[in-house]
């Protein structure tokens, strides 16, 4: 089943040929995070693809992955490039190192999953929450329901995790 949805003034679509992405978002729609594990070398990969980036194996199975990690880097957007995002500024785009498979297959690698910073119920984070987050903040995955059949994985502060005393942020004030 193809997916078509409107999100903040943008048309999002996946057609029938995008089998890996359709499978990935089917799990997301159930607020469940799964990644492909290579049948040959067992490594997980992100984003979903047709072949393993490590060994080129074509076979993979979907496995549940805990959506917990650490902010690797971020962008804080103050000037929206889409009119519908204007009411949400400042908002954050986070690049998060998942705990699972951290430092594999080499020490500098990780499964790095992109998402916005949101409240626990998947709404854009308010400014006071944005100011608390930087590199090394511990986050957990939540989902934003966009349309019937489509939910986006996002990130929120993991309130149960030990946080860095002062996460690294661009000097702004
Ligand atoms: Zn492989």
mmCIF file with all atom_site columns, C-alpha atoms and ligand atoms in Angstrom:
data_model
loop_
_atom_site.group_PDB
_atom_site.id
_atom_site.type_symbol
_atom_site.label_atom_id
_atom_site.label_alt_id
_atom_site.label_comp_id
_atom_site.label_asym_id
_atom_site.label_entity_id
_atom_site.label_seq_id
_atom_site.pdbx_PDB_ins_code
_atom_site.Cartn_x
_atom_site.Cartn_y
_atom_site.Cartn_z
_atom_site.occupancy
_atom_site.B_iso_or_equiv
_atom_site.pdbx_formal_charge
_atom_site.auth_seq_id
_atom_site.auth_comp_id
_atom_site.auth_asym_id
_atom_site.auth_atom_id
_atom_site.pdbx_PDB_model_num
ATOM   1   C  CA  . UNK A 1 1   ? 0.000  0.000   0.000  1.00 0.00 ? 1   UNK A CA  1
ATOM   2   C  CA  . UNK A 1 2   ? 1.499  3.363   -0.993 1.00 0.00 ? 2   UNK A CA  1
ATOM   3   C  CA  . UNK A 1 3   ? 1.487  6.170   1.589  1.00 0.00 ? 3   UNK A CA  1
ATOM   4   C  CA  . UNK A 1 4   ? 0.324  9.717   0.844  1.00 0.00 ? 4   UNK A CA  1
ATOM   5   C  CA  . UNK A 1 5   ? 0.079  12.411  3.496  1.00 0.00 ? 5   UNK A CA  1
ATOM   6   C  CA  . UNK A 1 6   ? 0.248  16.150  4.076  1.00 0.00 ? 6   UNK A CA  1
ATOM   7   C  CA  . UNK A 1 7   ? 2.598  17.378  6.789  1.00 0.00 ? 7   UNK A CA  1
ATOM   8   C  CA  . UNK A 1 8   ? 3.105  21.074  7.573  1.00 0.00 ? 8   UNK A CA  1
ATOM   9   C  CA  . UNK A 1 9   ? 2.341  22.139  4.036  1.00 0.00 ? 9   UNK A CA  1
ATOM   10  C  CA  . UNK A 1 10  ? 4.438  19.419  2.447  1.00 0.00 ? 10  UNK A CA  1
ATOM   11  C  CA  . UNK A 1 11  ? 3.280  16.430  0.485  1.00 0.00 ? 11  UNK A CA  1
ATOM   12  C  CA  . UNK A 1 12  ? 4.872  13.207  1.758  1.00 0.00 ? 12  UNK A CA  1
ATOM   13  C  CA  . UNK A 1 13  ? 4.617  10.109  -0.360 1.00 0.00 ? 13  UNK A CA  1
ATOM   14  C  CA  . UNK A 1 14  ? 5.988  6.598   -0.696 1.00 0.00 ? 14  UNK A CA  1
ATOM   15  C  CA  . UNK A 1 15  ? 5.038  4.517   -3.696 1.00 0.00 ? 15  UNK A CA  1
ATOM   16  C  CA  . UNK A 1 16  ? 4.696  0.751   -4.017 1.00 0.00 ? 16  UNK A CA  1
ATOM   17  C  CA  . UNK A 1 17  ? 8.278  0.277   -5.222 1.00 0.00 ? 17  UNK A CA  1
ATOM   18  C  CA  . UNK A 1 18  ? 9.768  1.647   -1.990 1.00 0.00 ? 18  UNK A CA  1
ATOM   19  C  CA  . UNK A 1 19  ? 9.422  -1.674  -0.239 1.00 0.00 ? 19  UNK A CA  1
ATOM   20  C  CA  . UNK A 1 20  ? 12.032 -1.099  2.483  1.00 0.00 ? 20  UNK A CA  1
ATOM   21  C  CA  . UNK A 1 21  ? 10.702 2.345   3.416  1.00 0.00 ? 21  UNK A CA  1
ATOM   22  C  CA  . UNK A 1 22  ? 7.110  1.131   3.385  1.00 0.00 ? 22  UNK A CA  1
ATOM   23  C  CA  . UNK A 1 23  ? 8.034  -1.687  5.773  1.00 0.00 ? 23  UNK A CA  1
ATOM   24  C  CA  . UNK A 1 24  ? 9.952  0.732   8.016  1.00 0.00 ? 24  UNK A CA  1
ATOM   25  C  CA  . UNK A 1 25  ? 7.061  3.208   8.207  1.00 0.00 ? 25  UNK A CA  1
ATOM   26  C  CA  . UNK A 1 26  ? 4.538  0.430   8.767  1.00 0.00 ? 26  UNK A CA  1
ATOM   27  C  CA  . UNK A 1 27  ? 6.338  -0.277  12.042 1.00 0.00 ? 27  UNK A CA  1
ATOM   28  C  CA  . UNK A 1 28  ? 6.575  3.454   12.805 1.00 0.00 ? 28  UNK A CA  1
ATOM   29  C  CA  . UNK A 1 29  ? 2.836  3.787   12.287 1.00 0.00 ? 29  UNK A CA  1
ATOM   30  C  CA  . UNK A 1 30  ? 2.417  1.303   15.145 1.00 0.00 ? 30  UNK A CA  1
ATOM   31  C  CA  . UNK A 1 31  ? 4.838  3.442   17.204 1.00 0.00 ? 31  UNK A CA  1
ATOM   32  C  CA  . UNK A 1 32  ? 7.320  0.629   16.970 1.00 0.00 ? 32  UNK A CA  1
ATOM   33  C  CA  . UNK A 1 33  ? 10.924 1.036   15.830 1.00 0.00 ? 33  UNK A CA  1
ATOM   34  C  CA  . UNK A 1 34  ? 12.437 -1.692  13.683 1.00 0.00 ? 34  UNK A CA  1
ATOM   35  C  CA  . UNK A 1 35  ? 15.590 -1.778  11.585 1.00 0.00 ? 35  UNK A CA  1
ATOM   36  C  CA  . UNK A 1 36  ? 16.930 -4.269  9.066  1.00 0.00 ? 36  UNK A CA  1
ATOM   37  C  CA  . UNK A 1 37  ? 19.497 -6.759  10.322 1.00 0.00 ? 37  UNK A CA  1
ATOM   38  C  CA  . UNK A 1 38  ? 21.697 -8.254  7.606  1.00 0.00 ? 38  UNK A CA  1
ATOM   39  C  CA  . UNK A 1 39  ? 21.253 -12.010 7.330  1.00 0.00 ? 39  UNK A CA  1
ATOM   40  C  CA  . UNK A 1 40  ? 24.926 -12.461 6.371  1.00 0.00 ? 40  UNK A CA  1
ATOM   41  C  CA  . UNK A 1 41  ? 26.903 -10.177 8.731  1.00 0.00 ? 41  UNK A CA  1
ATOM   42  C  CA  . UNK A 1 42  ? 24.094 -9.480  11.308 1.00 0.00 ? 42  UNK A CA  1
ATOM   43  C  CA  . UNK A 1 43  ? 24.769 -5.709  11.377 1.00 0.00 ? 43  UNK A CA  1
ATOM   44  C  CA  . UNK A 1 44  ? 21.837 -3.319  11.539 1.00 0.00 ? 44  UNK A CA  1
ATOM   45  C  CA  . UNK A 1 45  ? 21.554 -0.439  9.114  1.00 0.00 ? 45  UNK A CA  1
ATOM   46  C  CA  . UNK A 1 46  ? 19.809 2.907   8.869  1.00 0.00 ? 46  UNK A CA  1
ATOM   47  C  CA  . UNK A 1 47  ? 18.222 4.300   6.751  1.00 0.00 ? 47  UNK A CA  1
ATOM   48  C  CA  . UNK A 1 48  ? 16.393 1.319   5.246  1.00 0.00 ? 48  UNK A CA  1
ATOM   49  C  CA  . UNK A 1 49  ? 18.052 0.104   2.055  1.00 0.00 ? 49  UNK A CA  1
ATOM   50  C  CA  . UNK A 1 50  ? 17.994 -2.825  -0.352 1.00 0.00 ? 50  UNK A CA  1
ATOM   51  C  CA  . UNK A 1 51  ? 21.511 -4.075  0.444  1.00 0.00 ? 51  UNK A CA  1
ATOM   52  C  CA  . UNK A 1 52  ? 23.818 -4.146  3.446  1.00 0.00 ? 52  UNK A CA  1
ATOM   53  C  CA  . UNK A 1 53  ? 26.279 -1.216  3.349  1.00 0.00 ? 53  UNK A CA  1
ATOM   54  C  CA  . UNK A 1 54  ? 28.898 -3.339  5.140  1.00 0.00 ? 54  UNK A CA  1
ATOM   55  C  CA  . UNK A 1 55  ? 28.892 -6.628  3.198  1.00 0.00 ? 55  UNK A CA  1
ATOM   56  C  CA  . UNK A 1 56  ? 26.491 -5.963  0.277  1.00 0.00 ? 56  UNK A CA  1
ATOM   57  C  CA  . UNK A 1 57  ? 24.283 -8.844  1.407  1.00 0.00 ? 57  UNK A CA  1
ATOM   58  C  CA  . UNK A 1 58  ? 20.777 -8.624  -0.072 1.00 0.00 ? 58  UNK A CA  1
ATOM   59  C  CA  . UNK A 1 59  ? 18.871 -10.511 2.623  1.00 0.00 ? 59  UNK A CA  1
ATOM   60  C  CA  . UNK A 1 60  ? 17.768 -8.894  5.860  1.00 0.00 ? 60  UNK A CA  1
ATOM   61  C  CA  . UNK A 1 61  ? 15.183 -9.349  8.551  1.00 0.00 ? 61  UNK A CA  1
ATOM   62  C  CA  . UNK A 1 62  ? 13.374 -6.674  10.542 1.00 0.00 ? 62  UNK A CA  1
ATOM   63  C  CA  . UNK A 1 63  ? 14.243 -6.603  14.219 1.00 0.00 ? 63  UNK A CA  1
ATOM   64  C  CA  . UNK A 1 64  ? 12.912 -4.424  17.067 1.00 0.00 ? 64  UNK A CA  1
ATOM   65  C  CA  . UNK A 1 65  ? 15.400 -1.788  18.231 1.00 0.00 ? 65  UNK A CA  1
ATOM   66  C  CA  . UNK A 1 66  ? 15.160 0.241   21.420 1.00 0.00 ? 66  UNK A CA  1
ATOM   67  C  CA  . UNK A 1 67  ? 14.797 3.928   20.552 1.00 0.00 ? 67  UNK A CA  1
ATOM   68  C  CA  . UNK A 1 68  ? 17.363 5.300   22.995 1.00 0.00 ? 68  UNK A CA  1
ATOM   69  C  CA  . UNK A 1 69  ? 20.478 7.272   22.288 1.00 0.00 ? 69  UNK A CA  1
ATOM   70  C  CA  . UNK A 1 70  ? 22.681 10.326  22.648 1.00 0.00 ? 70  UNK A CA  1
ATOM   71  C  CA  . UNK A 1 71  ? 22.615 13.527  20.617 1.00 0.00 ? 71  UNK A CA  1
ATOM   72  C  CA  . UNK A 1 72  ? 25.591 13.363  18.236 1.00 0.00 ? 72  UNK A CA  1
ATOM   73  C  CA  . UNK A 1 73  ? 24.880 16.748  16.632 1.00 0.00 ? 73  UNK A CA  1
ATOM   74  C  CA  . UNK A 1 74  ? 22.051 19.168  16.084 1.00 0.00 ? 74  UNK A CA  1
ATOM   75  C  CA  . UNK A 1 75  ? 20.702 22.099  14.138 1.00 0.00 ? 75  UNK A CA  1
ATOM   76  C  CA  . UNK A 1 76  ? 18.580 24.733  15.840 1.00 0.00 ? 76  UNK A CA  1
ATOM   77  C  CA  . UNK A 1 77  ? 16.354 26.388  13.271 1.00 0.00 ? 77  UNK A CA  1
ATOM   78  C  CA  . UNK A 1 78  ? 15.350 30.017  13.873 1.00 0.00 ? 78  UNK A CA  1
ATOM   79  C  CA  . UNK A 1 79  ? 14.385 30.976  10.327 1.00 0.00 ? 79  UNK A CA  1
ATOM   80  C  CA  . UNK A 1 80  ? 11.882 28.532  8.915  1.00 0.00 ? 80  UNK A CA  1
ATOM   81  C  CA  . UNK A 1 81  ? 12.308 27.695  5.238  1.00 0.00 ? 81  UNK A CA  1
ATOM   82  C  CA  . UNK A 1 82  ? 8.696  26.474  4.974  1.00 0.00 ? 82  UNK A CA  1
ATOM   83  C  CA  . UNK A 1 83  ? 5.881  28.855  5.984  1.00 0.00 ? 83  UNK A CA  1
ATOM   84  C  CA  . UNK A 1 84  ? 4.133  26.158  8.040  1.00 0.00 ? 84  UNK A CA  1
ATOM   85  C  CA  . UNK A 1 85  ? 7.215  25.706  10.227 1.00 0.00 ? 85  UNK A CA  1
ATOM   86  C  CA  . UNK A 1 86  ? 7.333  29.399  11.196 1.00 0.00 ? 86  UNK A CA  1
ATOM   87  C  CA  . UNK A 1 87  ? 5.057  28.985  14.210 1.00 0.00 ? 87  UNK A CA  1
ATOM   88  C  CA  . UNK A 1 88  ? 7.338  26.244  15.566 1.00 0.00 ? 88  UNK A CA  1
ATOM   89  C  CA  . UNK A 1 89  ? 10.649 28.155  15.595 1.00 0.00 ? 89  UNK A CA  1
ATOM   90  C  CA  . UNK A 1 90  ? 13.054 27.751  17.217 1.00 0.00 ? 90  UNK A CA  1
ATOM   91  C  CA  . UNK A 1 91  ? 12.957 24.016  16.545 1.00 0.00 ? 91  UNK A CA  1
ATOM   92  C  CA  . UNK A 1 92  ? 15.645 21.369  16.580 1.00 0.00 ? 92  UNK A CA  1
ATOM   93  C  CA  . UNK A 1 93  ? 16.788 18.747  14.121 1.00 0.00 ? 93  UNK A CA  1
ATOM   94  C  CA  . UNK A 1 94  ? 18.694 16.098  16.071 1.00 0.00 ? 94  UNK A CA  1
ATOM   95  C  CA  . UNK A 1 95  ? 21.171 13.527  14.824 1.00 0.00 ? 95  UNK A CA  1
ATOM   96  C  CA  . UNK A 1 96  ? 21.131 10.785  17.448 1.00 0.00 ? 96  UNK A CA  1
ATOM   97  C  CA  . UNK A 1 97  ? 23.581 7.916   18.005 1.00 0.00 ? 97  UNK A CA  1
ATOM   98  C  CA  . UNK A 1 98  ? 21.515 4.886   18.940 1.00 0.00 ? 98  UNK A CA  1
ATOM   99  C  CA  . UNK A 1 99  ? 22.816 2.898   21.919 1.00 0.00 ? 99  UNK A CA  1
ATOM   100 C  CA  . UNK A 1 100 ? 22.362 -0.264  19.889 1.00 0.00 ? 100 UNK A CA  1
ATOM   101 C  CA  . UNK A 1 101 ? 25.412 -1.027  17.736 1.00 0.00 ? 101 UNK A CA  1
ATOM   102 C  CA  . UNK A 1 102 ? 27.292 2.053   19.013 1.00 0.00 ? 102 UNK A CA  1
ATOM   103 C  CA  . UNK A 1 103 ? 30.937 2.016   17.897 1.00 0.00 ? 103 UNK A CA  1
ATOM   104 C  CA  . UNK A 1 104 ? 30.380 -0.719  15.326 1.00 0.00 ? 104 UNK A CA  1
ATOM   105 C  CA  . UNK A 1 105 ? 31.609 -1.821  12.868 1.00 0.00 ? 105 UNK A CA  1
ATOM   106 C  CA  . UNK A 1 106 ? 34.376 0.689   13.658 1.00 0.00 ? 106 UNK A CA  1
ATOM   107 C  CA  . UNK A 1 107 ? 34.816 2.871   16.734 1.00 0.00 ? 107 UNK A CA  1
ATOM   108 C  CA  . UNK A 1 108 ? 33.582 6.105   15.089 1.00 0.00 ? 108 UNK A CA  1
ATOM   109 C  CA  . UNK A 1 109 ? 30.393 4.653   13.684 1.00 0.00 ? 109 UNK A CA  1
ATOM   110 C  CA  . UNK A 1 110 ? 26.873 4.436   15.009 1.00 0.00 ? 110 UNK A CA  1
ATOM   111 C  CA  . UNK A 1 111 ? 23.325 4.116   13.765 1.00 0.00 ? 111 UNK A CA  1
ATOM   112 C  CA  . UNK A 1 112 ? 22.520 7.840   13.497 1.00 0.00 ? 112 UNK A CA  1
ATOM   113 C  CA  . UNK A 1 113 ? 18.817 8.566   13.353 1.00 0.00 ? 113 UNK A CA  1
ATOM   114 C  CA  . UNK A 1 114 ? 17.456 12.004  12.456 1.00 0.00 ? 114 UNK A CA  1
ATOM   115 C  CA  . UNK A 1 115 ? 14.367 13.529  14.021 1.00 0.00 ? 115 UNK A CA  1
ATOM   116 C  CA  . UNK A 1 116 ? 12.987 16.705  15.532 1.00 0.00 ? 116 UNK A CA  1
ATOM   117 C  CA  . UNK A 1 117 ? 13.079 17.418  19.241 1.00 0.00 ? 117 UNK A CA  1
ATOM   118 C  CA  . UNK A 1 118 ? 9.529  17.027  20.508 1.00 0.00 ? 118 UNK A CA  1
ATOM   119 C  CA  . UNK A 1 119 ? 7.544  16.789  23.710 1.00 0.00 ? 119 UNK A CA  1
ATOM   120 C  CA  . UNK A 1 120 ? 6.806  13.237  24.912 1.00 0.00 ? 120 UNK A CA  1
ATOM   121 C  CA  . UNK A 1 121 ? 3.537  13.335  22.954 1.00 0.00 ? 121 UNK A CA  1
ATOM   122 C  CA  . UNK A 1 122 ? 5.318  14.127  19.679 1.00 0.00 ? 122 UNK A CA  1
ATOM   123 C  CA  . UNK A 1 123 ? 4.654  17.882  19.384 1.00 0.00 ? 123 UNK A CA  1
ATOM   124 C  CA  . UNK A 1 124 ? 7.445  20.340  18.514 1.00 0.00 ? 124 UNK A CA  1
ATOM   125 C  CA  . UNK A 1 125 ? 9.405  21.167  21.670 1.00 0.00 ? 125 UNK A CA  1
ATOM   126 C  CA  . UNK A 1 126 ? 8.763  24.583  23.248 1.00 0.00 ? 126 UNK A CA  1
ATOM   127 C  CA  . UNK A 1 127 ? 11.702 27.073  23.404 1.00 0.00 ? 127 UNK A CA  1
ATOM   128 C  CA  . UNK A 1 128 ? 12.557 26.304  27.051 1.00 0.00 ? 128 UNK A CA  1
ATOM   129 C  CA  . UNK A 1 129 ? 12.972 22.617  26.149 1.00 0.00 ? 129 UNK A CA  1
ATOM   130 C  CA  . UNK A 1 130 ? 15.065 23.474  23.087 1.00 0.00 ? 130 UNK A CA  1
ATOM   131 C  CA  . UNK A 1 131 ? 17.472 25.452  25.306 1.00 0.00 ? 131 UNK A CA  1
ATOM   132 C  CA  . UNK A 1 132 ? 18.109 22.382  27.482 1.00 0.00 ? 132 UNK A CA  1
ATOM   133 C  CA  . UNK A 1 133 ? 19.306 20.159  24.644 1.00 0.00 ? 133 UNK A CA  1
ATOM   134 C  CA  . UNK A 1 134 ? 22.734 19.911  23.028 1.00 0.00 ? 134 UNK A CA  1
ATOM   135 C  CA  . UNK A 1 135 ? 25.396 17.414  22.090 1.00 0.00 ? 135 UNK A CA  1
ATOM   136 C  CA  . UNK A 1 136 ? 25.446 14.504  24.597 1.00 0.00 ? 136 UNK A CA  1
ATOM   137 C  CA  . UNK A 1 137 ? 21.836 14.963  25.760 1.00 0.00 ? 137 UNK A CA  1
ATOM   138 C  CA  . UNK A 1 138 ? 20.214 11.579  26.330 1.00 0.00 ? 138 UNK A CA  1
ATOM   139 C  CA  . UNK A 1 139 ? 17.028 11.154  24.318 1.00 0.00 ? 139 UNK A CA  1
ATOM   140 C  CA  . UNK A 1 140 ? 14.364 8.563   23.660 1.00 0.00 ? 140 UNK A CA  1
ATOM   141 C  CA  . UNK A 1 141 ? 12.251 7.989   20.597 1.00 0.00 ? 141 UNK A CA  1
ATOM   142 C  CA  . UNK A 1 142 ? 8.625  9.060   20.359 1.00 0.00 ? 142 UNK A CA  1
ATOM   143 C  CA  . UNK A 1 143 ? 6.322  9.262   17.357 1.00 0.00 ? 143 UNK A CA  1
ATOM   144 C  CA  . UNK A 1 144 ? 4.331  12.038  15.709 1.00 0.00 ? 144 UNK A CA  1
ATOM   145 C  CA  . UNK A 1 145 ? 1.123  10.885  14.046 1.00 0.00 ? 145 UNK A CA  1
ATOM   146 C  CA  . UNK A 1 146 ? 0.982  12.740  10.740 1.00 0.00 ? 146 UNK A CA  1
ATOM   147 C  CA  . UNK A 1 147 ? -1.927 11.116  8.920  1.00 0.00 ? 147 UNK A CA  1
ATOM   148 C  CA  . UNK A 1 148 ? -3.728 7.776   8.900  1.00 0.00 ? 148 UNK A CA  1
ATOM   149 C  CA  . UNK A 1 149 ? -1.003 5.233   8.107  1.00 0.00 ? 149 UNK A CA  1
ATOM   150 C  CA  . UNK A 1 150 ? 1.956  7.529   8.769  1.00 0.00 ? 150 UNK A CA  1
ATOM   151 C  CA  . UNK A 1 151 ? 3.852  8.411   11.936 1.00 0.00 ? 151 UNK A CA  1
ATOM   152 C  CA  . UNK A 1 152 ? 7.319  9.983   12.091 1.00 0.00 ? 152 UNK A CA  1
ATOM   153 C  CA  . UNK A 1 153 ? 9.990  8.906   14.595 1.00 0.00 ? 153 UNK A CA  1
ATOM   154 C  CA  . UNK A 1 154 ? 11.083 11.872  16.719 1.00 0.00 ? 154 UNK A CA  1
ATOM   155 C  CA  . UNK A 1 155 ? 13.174 12.480  19.815 1.00 0.00 ? 155 UNK A CA  1
ATOM   156 C  CA  . UNK A 1 156 ? 12.395 13.750  23.278 1.00 0.00 ? 156 UNK A CA  1
ATOM   157 C  CA  . UNK A 1 157 ? 14.543 14.253  26.393 1.00 0.00 ? 157 UNK A CA  1
ATOM   158 C  CA  . UNK A 1 158 ? 14.919 10.967  28.278 1.00 0.00 ? 158 UNK A CA  1
ATOM   159 C  CA  . UNK A 1 159 ? 13.885 12.173  31.737 1.00 0.00 ? 159 UNK A CA  1
ATOM   160 C  CA  . UNK A 1 160 ? 14.866 8.833   33.313 1.00 0.00 ? 160 UNK A CA  1
ATOM   161 C  CA  . UNK A 1 161 ? 18.427 8.920   31.980 1.00 0.00 ? 161 UNK A CA  1
ATOM   162 C  CA  . UNK A 1 162 ? 21.482 10.493  33.555 1.00 0.00 ? 162 UNK A CA  1
ATOM   163 C  CA  . UNK A 1 163 ? 22.055 13.735  31.641 1.00 0.00 ? 163 UNK A CA  1
ATOM   164 C  CA  . UNK A 1 164 ? 25.343 15.581  31.077 1.00 0.00 ? 164 UNK A CA  1
ATOM   165 C  CA  . UNK A 1 165 ? 25.871 18.515  33.473 1.00 0.00 ? 165 UNK A CA  1
ATOM   166 C  CA  . UNK A 1 166 ? 26.055 20.895  30.553 1.00 0.00 ? 166 UNK A CA  1
ATOM   167 C  CA  . UNK A 1 167 ? 25.360 19.532  27.060 1.00 0.00 ? 167 UNK A CA  1
ATOM   168 C  CA  . UNK A 1 168 ? 27.448 21.252  24.397 1.00 0.00 ? 168 UNK A CA  1
ATOM   169 C  CA  . UNK A 1 169 ? 25.544 24.021  22.615 1.00 0.00 ? 169 UNK A CA  1
ATOM   170 C  CA  . UNK A 1 170 ? 26.567 26.698  20.143 1.00 0.00 ? 170 UNK A CA  1
ATOM   171 C  CA  . UNK A 1 171 ? 27.371 29.900  22.013 1.00 0.00 ? 171 UNK A CA  1
ATOM   172 C  CA  . UNK A 1 172 ? 24.357 32.129  21.383 1.00 0.00 ? 172 UNK A CA  1
ATOM   173 C  CA  . UNK A 1 173 ? 23.902 34.586  24.209 1.00 0.00 ? 173 UNK A CA  1
HETATM 174 ZN ZN1 . LIG B 2 .   ? 25.875 -7.434  5.963  1.00 0.00 ? 1   LIG B ZN1 1
#
